[in-house]
Tab-separated table of C-alpha atoms in Angstrom:
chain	number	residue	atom	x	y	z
A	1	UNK	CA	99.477	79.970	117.793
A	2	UNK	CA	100.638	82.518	120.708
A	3	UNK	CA	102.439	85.649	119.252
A	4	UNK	CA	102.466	88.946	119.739
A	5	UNK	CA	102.770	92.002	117.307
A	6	UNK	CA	104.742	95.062	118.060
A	7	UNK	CA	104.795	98.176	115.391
A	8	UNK	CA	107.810	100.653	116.137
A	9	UNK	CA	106.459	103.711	114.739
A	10	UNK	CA	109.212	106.605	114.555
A	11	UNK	CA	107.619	110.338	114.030
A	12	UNK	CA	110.496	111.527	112.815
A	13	UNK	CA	111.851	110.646	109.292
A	14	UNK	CA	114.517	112.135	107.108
A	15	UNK	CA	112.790	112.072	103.779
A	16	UNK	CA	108.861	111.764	105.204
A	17	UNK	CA	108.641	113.865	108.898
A	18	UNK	CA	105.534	112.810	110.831
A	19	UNK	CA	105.483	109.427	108.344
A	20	UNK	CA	103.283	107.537	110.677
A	21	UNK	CA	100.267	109.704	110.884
A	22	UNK	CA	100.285	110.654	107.311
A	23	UNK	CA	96.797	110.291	105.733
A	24	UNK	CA	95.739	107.830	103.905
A	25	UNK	CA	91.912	108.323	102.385
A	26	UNK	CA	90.260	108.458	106.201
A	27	UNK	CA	92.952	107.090	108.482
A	28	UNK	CA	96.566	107.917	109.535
A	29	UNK	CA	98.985	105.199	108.064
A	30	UNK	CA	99.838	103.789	110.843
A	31	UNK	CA	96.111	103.069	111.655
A	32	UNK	CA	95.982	100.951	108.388
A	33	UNK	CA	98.995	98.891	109.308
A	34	UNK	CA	97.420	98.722	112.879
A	35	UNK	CA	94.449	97.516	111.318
A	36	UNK	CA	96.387	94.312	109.280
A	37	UNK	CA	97.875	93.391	112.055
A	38	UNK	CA	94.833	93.592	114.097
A	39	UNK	CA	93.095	91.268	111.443
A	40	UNK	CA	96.109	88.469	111.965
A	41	UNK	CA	96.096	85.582	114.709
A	42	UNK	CA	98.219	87.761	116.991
A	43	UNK	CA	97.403	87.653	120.424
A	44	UNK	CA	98.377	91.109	121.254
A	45	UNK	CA	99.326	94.187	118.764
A	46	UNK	CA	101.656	96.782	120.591
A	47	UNK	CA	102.826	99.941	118.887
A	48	UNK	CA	106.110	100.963	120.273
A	49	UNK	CA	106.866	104.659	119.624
A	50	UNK	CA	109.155	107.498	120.398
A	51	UNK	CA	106.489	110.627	120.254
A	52	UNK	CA	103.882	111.426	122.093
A	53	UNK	CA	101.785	112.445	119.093
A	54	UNK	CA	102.019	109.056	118.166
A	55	UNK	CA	101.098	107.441	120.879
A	56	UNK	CA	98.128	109.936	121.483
A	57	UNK	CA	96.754	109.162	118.124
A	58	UNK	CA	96.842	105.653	118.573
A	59	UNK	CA	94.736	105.886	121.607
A	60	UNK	CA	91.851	107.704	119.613
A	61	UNK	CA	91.353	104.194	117.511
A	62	UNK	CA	91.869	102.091	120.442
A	63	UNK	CA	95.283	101.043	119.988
A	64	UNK	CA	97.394	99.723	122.478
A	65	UNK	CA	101.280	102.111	122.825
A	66	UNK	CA	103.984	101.766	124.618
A	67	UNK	CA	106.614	105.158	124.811
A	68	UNK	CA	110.047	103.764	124.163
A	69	UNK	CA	113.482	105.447	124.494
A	70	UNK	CA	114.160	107.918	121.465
A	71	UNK	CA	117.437	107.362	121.400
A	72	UNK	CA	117.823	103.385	119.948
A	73	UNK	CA	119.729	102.694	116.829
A	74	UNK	CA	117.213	100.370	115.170
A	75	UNK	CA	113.694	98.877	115.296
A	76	UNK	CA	115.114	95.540	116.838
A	77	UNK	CA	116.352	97.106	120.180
A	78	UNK	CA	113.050	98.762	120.313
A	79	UNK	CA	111.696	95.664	119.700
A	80	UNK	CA	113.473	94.601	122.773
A	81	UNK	CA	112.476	97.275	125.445
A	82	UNK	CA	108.643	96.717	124.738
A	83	UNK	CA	109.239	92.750	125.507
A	84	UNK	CA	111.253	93.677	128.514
A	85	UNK	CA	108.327	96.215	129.466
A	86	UNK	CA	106.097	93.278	128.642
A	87	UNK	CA	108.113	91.096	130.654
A	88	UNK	CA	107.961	88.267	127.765
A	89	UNK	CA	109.099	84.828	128.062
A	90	UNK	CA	112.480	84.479	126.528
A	91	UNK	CA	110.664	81.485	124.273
A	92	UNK	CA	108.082	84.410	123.406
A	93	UNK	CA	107.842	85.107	119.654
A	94	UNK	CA	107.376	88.784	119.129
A	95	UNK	CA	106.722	89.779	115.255
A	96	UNK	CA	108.343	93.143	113.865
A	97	UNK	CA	105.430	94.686	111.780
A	98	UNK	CA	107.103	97.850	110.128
A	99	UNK	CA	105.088	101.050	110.789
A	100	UNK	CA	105.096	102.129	106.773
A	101	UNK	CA	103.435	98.650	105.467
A	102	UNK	CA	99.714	99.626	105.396
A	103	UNK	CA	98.881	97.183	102.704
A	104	UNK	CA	100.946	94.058	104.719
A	105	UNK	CA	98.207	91.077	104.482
A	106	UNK	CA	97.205	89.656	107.580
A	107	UNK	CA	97.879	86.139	106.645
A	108	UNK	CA	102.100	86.947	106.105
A	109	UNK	CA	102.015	87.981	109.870
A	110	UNK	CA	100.896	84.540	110.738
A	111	UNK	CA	103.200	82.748	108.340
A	112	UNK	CA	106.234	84.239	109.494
A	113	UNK	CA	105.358	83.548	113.450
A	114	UNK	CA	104.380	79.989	112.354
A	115	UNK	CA	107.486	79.478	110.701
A	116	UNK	CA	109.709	80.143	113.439
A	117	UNK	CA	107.237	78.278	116.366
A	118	UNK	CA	107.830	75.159	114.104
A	119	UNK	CA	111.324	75.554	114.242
A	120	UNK	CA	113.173	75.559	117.264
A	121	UNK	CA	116.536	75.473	115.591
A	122	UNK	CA	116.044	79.367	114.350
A	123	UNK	CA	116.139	82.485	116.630
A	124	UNK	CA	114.796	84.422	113.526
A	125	UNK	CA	111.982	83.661	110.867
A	126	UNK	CA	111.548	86.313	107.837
A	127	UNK	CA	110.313	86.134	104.435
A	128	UNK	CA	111.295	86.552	100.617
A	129	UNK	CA	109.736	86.732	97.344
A	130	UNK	CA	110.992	85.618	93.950
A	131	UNK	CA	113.126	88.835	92.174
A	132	UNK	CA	113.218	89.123	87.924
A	133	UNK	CA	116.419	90.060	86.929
A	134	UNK	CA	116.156	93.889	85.458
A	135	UNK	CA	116.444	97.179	87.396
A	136	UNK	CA	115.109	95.998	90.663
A	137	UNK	CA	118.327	93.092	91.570
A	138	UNK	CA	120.342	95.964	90.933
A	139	UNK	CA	118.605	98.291	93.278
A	140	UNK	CA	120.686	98.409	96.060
A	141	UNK	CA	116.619	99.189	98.210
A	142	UNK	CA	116.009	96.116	97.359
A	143	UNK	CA	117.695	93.401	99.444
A	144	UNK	CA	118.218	90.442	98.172
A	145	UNK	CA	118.979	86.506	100.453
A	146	UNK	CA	120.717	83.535	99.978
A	147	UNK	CA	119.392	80.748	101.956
A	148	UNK	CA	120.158	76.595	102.079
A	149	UNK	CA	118.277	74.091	101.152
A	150	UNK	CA	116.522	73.893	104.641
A	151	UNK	CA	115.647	77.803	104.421
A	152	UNK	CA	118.578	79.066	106.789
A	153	UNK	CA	120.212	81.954	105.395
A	154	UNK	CA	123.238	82.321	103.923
A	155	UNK	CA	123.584	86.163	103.483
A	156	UNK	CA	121.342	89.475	102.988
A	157	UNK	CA	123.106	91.704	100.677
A	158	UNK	CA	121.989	94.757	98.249
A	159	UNK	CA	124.181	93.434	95.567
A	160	UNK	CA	122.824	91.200	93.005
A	161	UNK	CA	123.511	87.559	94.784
A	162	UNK	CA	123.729	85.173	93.443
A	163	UNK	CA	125.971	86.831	90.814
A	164	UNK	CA	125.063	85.273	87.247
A	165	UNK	CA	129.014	84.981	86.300
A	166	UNK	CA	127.778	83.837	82.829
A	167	UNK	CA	124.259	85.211	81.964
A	168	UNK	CA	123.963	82.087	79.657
A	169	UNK	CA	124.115	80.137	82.876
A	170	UNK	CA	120.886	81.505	84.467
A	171	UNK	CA	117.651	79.540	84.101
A	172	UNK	CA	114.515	80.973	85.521
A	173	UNK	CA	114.441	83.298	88.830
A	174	UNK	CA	117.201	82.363	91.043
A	175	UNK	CA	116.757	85.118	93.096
A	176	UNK	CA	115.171	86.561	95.902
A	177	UNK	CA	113.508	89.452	97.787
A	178	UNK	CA	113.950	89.900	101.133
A	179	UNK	CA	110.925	91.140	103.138
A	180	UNK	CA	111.186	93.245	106.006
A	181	UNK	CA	109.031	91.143	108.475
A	182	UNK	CA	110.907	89.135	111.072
A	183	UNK	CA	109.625	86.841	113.659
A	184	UNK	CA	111.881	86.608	116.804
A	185	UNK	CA	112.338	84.532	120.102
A	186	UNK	CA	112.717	86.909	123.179
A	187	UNK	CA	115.026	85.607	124.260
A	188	UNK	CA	117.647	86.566	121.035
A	189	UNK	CA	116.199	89.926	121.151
A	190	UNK	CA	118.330	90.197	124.674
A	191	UNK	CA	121.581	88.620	123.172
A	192	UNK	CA	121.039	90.886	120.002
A	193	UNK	CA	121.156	94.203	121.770
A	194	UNK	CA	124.763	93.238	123.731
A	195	UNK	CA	126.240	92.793	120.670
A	196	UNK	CA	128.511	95.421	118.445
A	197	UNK	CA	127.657	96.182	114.945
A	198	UNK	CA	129.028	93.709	112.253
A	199	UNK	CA	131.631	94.230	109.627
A	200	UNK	CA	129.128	93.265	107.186
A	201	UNK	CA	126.581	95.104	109.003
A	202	UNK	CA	128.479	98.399	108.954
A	203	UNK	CA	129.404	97.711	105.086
A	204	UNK	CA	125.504	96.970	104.164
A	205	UNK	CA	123.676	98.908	106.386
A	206	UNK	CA	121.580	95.614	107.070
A	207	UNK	CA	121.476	94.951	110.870
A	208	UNK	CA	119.976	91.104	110.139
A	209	UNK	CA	123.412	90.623	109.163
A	210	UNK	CA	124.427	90.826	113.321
A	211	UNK	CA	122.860	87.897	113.958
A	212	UNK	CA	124.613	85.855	110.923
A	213	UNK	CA	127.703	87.186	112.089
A	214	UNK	CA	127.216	85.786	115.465
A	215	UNK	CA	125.872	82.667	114.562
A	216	UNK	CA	122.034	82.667	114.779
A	217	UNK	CA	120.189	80.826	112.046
A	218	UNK	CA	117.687	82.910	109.933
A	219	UNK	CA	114.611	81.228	108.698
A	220	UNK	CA	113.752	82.350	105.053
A	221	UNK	CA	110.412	80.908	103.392
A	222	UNK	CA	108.465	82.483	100.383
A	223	UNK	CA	105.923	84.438	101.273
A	224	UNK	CA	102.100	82.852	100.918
A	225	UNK	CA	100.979	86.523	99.259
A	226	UNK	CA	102.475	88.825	97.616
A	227	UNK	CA	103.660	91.962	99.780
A	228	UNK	CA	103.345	95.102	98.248
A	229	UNK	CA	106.211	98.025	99.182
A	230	UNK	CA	106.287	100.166	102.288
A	231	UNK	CA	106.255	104.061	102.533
A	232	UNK	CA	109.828	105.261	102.328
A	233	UNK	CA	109.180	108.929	100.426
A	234	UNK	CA	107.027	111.064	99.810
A	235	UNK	CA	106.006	109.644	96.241
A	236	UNK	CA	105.505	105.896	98.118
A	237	UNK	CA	102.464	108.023	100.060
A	238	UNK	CA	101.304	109.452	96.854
A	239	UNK	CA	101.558	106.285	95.327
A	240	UNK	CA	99.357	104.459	98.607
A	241	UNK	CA	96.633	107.581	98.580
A	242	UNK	CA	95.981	106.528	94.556
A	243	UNK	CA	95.527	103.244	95.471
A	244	UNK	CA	93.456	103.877	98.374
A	245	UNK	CA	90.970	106.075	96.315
A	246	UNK	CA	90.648	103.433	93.225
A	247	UNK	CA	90.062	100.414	95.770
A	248	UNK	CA	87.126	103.200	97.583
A	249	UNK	CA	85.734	104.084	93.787
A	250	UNK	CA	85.728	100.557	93.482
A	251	UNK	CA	83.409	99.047	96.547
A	252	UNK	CA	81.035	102.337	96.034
A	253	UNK	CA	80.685	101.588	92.609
């Protein structure tokens, strides 16, 4: 299975500056999510960064970097300057690994590119995870899918979808996590960054919904493992270094 792996790693961050080479137990962050995706069947594993300190750092544990524009509005359309650097195949699959998922298992990685390879109807594979009704479907951080019977989604949202109109209606978990791990074809990484943002885009804040809006079908399958949260604040890092430590207490002792 021929894929490769690309990590945009931003320095800057609003609520965590200098997020990717935050320390966790030995290693910057961004070395453990290097690392996971290192351990998948991915041919290749590119970080694609904005900073030099990045990209410096990365070189000290033998990563491969690319320097990307610092000016791009999202992770996809840096996502598409490293495969036009790369000079990728527009039938290429290219998997988004986000820079802030150190504990992402290996074996999600190759789900997700697998998913899409066996399906040449999608431009787009990604991944959900059954949601428990309670404080998290109302979370609007947590985004929720829709998808058909064939996994092609419907429609990302932050609101609760479906919407239980009578709660007496709603058997079991109906709903669903999105996960932030896509799996695209080359060449709709070109199409994607010639198009405008979305009504529904701009309304969400959820740039997946650019491609619904222009008519690209979404792959959505459960994920094999469970995927544990990114780094999004500085209590998310606190939260990471705890585990870290217990999981090191635990192999010494």
């Amino acid at each position: 299975m021929a894929f490769i792996v690309v990590i945009p790693a931003r320095y800057a961050s609003t609520r965590l500056p200098g997020k990717p080479l935050a320390m966790i137990g030995d290693r910057p962050m961004l070395q453990h999510v290097w690392d996971q995706a290192a351990a998948s069947g991915a041919d290749r594993v590119v970080i694609a960064t904005d900073d030099e300190r990045v990209r410096d750092a990365a070189a000290l544990w033998g990563a491969e970097a690319l320097l990307t524009r610092d000016d791009h509005p999202s992770g996809t359309d840096r996502l598409a300057e490293v495969a036009a650097a790369l000079e990728l195949d527009d039938d290429a699959i290219v998997v988004n690994v986000q820079g802030d998922e150190p504990l992402l298992p290996p074996a999600v990685i190759d789900q997700v590119a697998e998913n899409l390879r066996q399906r040449l109807w999608a431009s787009v594979a990604t991944l959900c995870e059954p949601l428990a009704a309670g404080e998290q479907l109302d979370n609007p951080n947590v985004v929720k899918v829709v998808a058909d019977g064939a996994g092609r989604a419907l429609y990302f949202s932050r609101a609760p979808i479906p919407y239980p109109r009578e709660a007496a209606a709603v058997a079991g978990s109906p709903w669903r996590r999105h996960i932030g791990l896509y799996a695209y074809r080359v060449g709709f990484l070109d199409r994607f960054v010639t198009w405008a943002v979305a009504p529904a885009e701009a309304l969400e804040q959820l740039e997946q919904l650019r491609a619904l809006h222009h008519g690209e079908a979404i792959h959505v399958a459960e994920a094999c493992l469970s995927v544990p949260g990114g780094v999004d604040t500085p209590e998310d890092l606190d939260r990471l270094r705890r585990h870290w430590e217990t999981q090191i207490g635990v192999r010494r002792g």
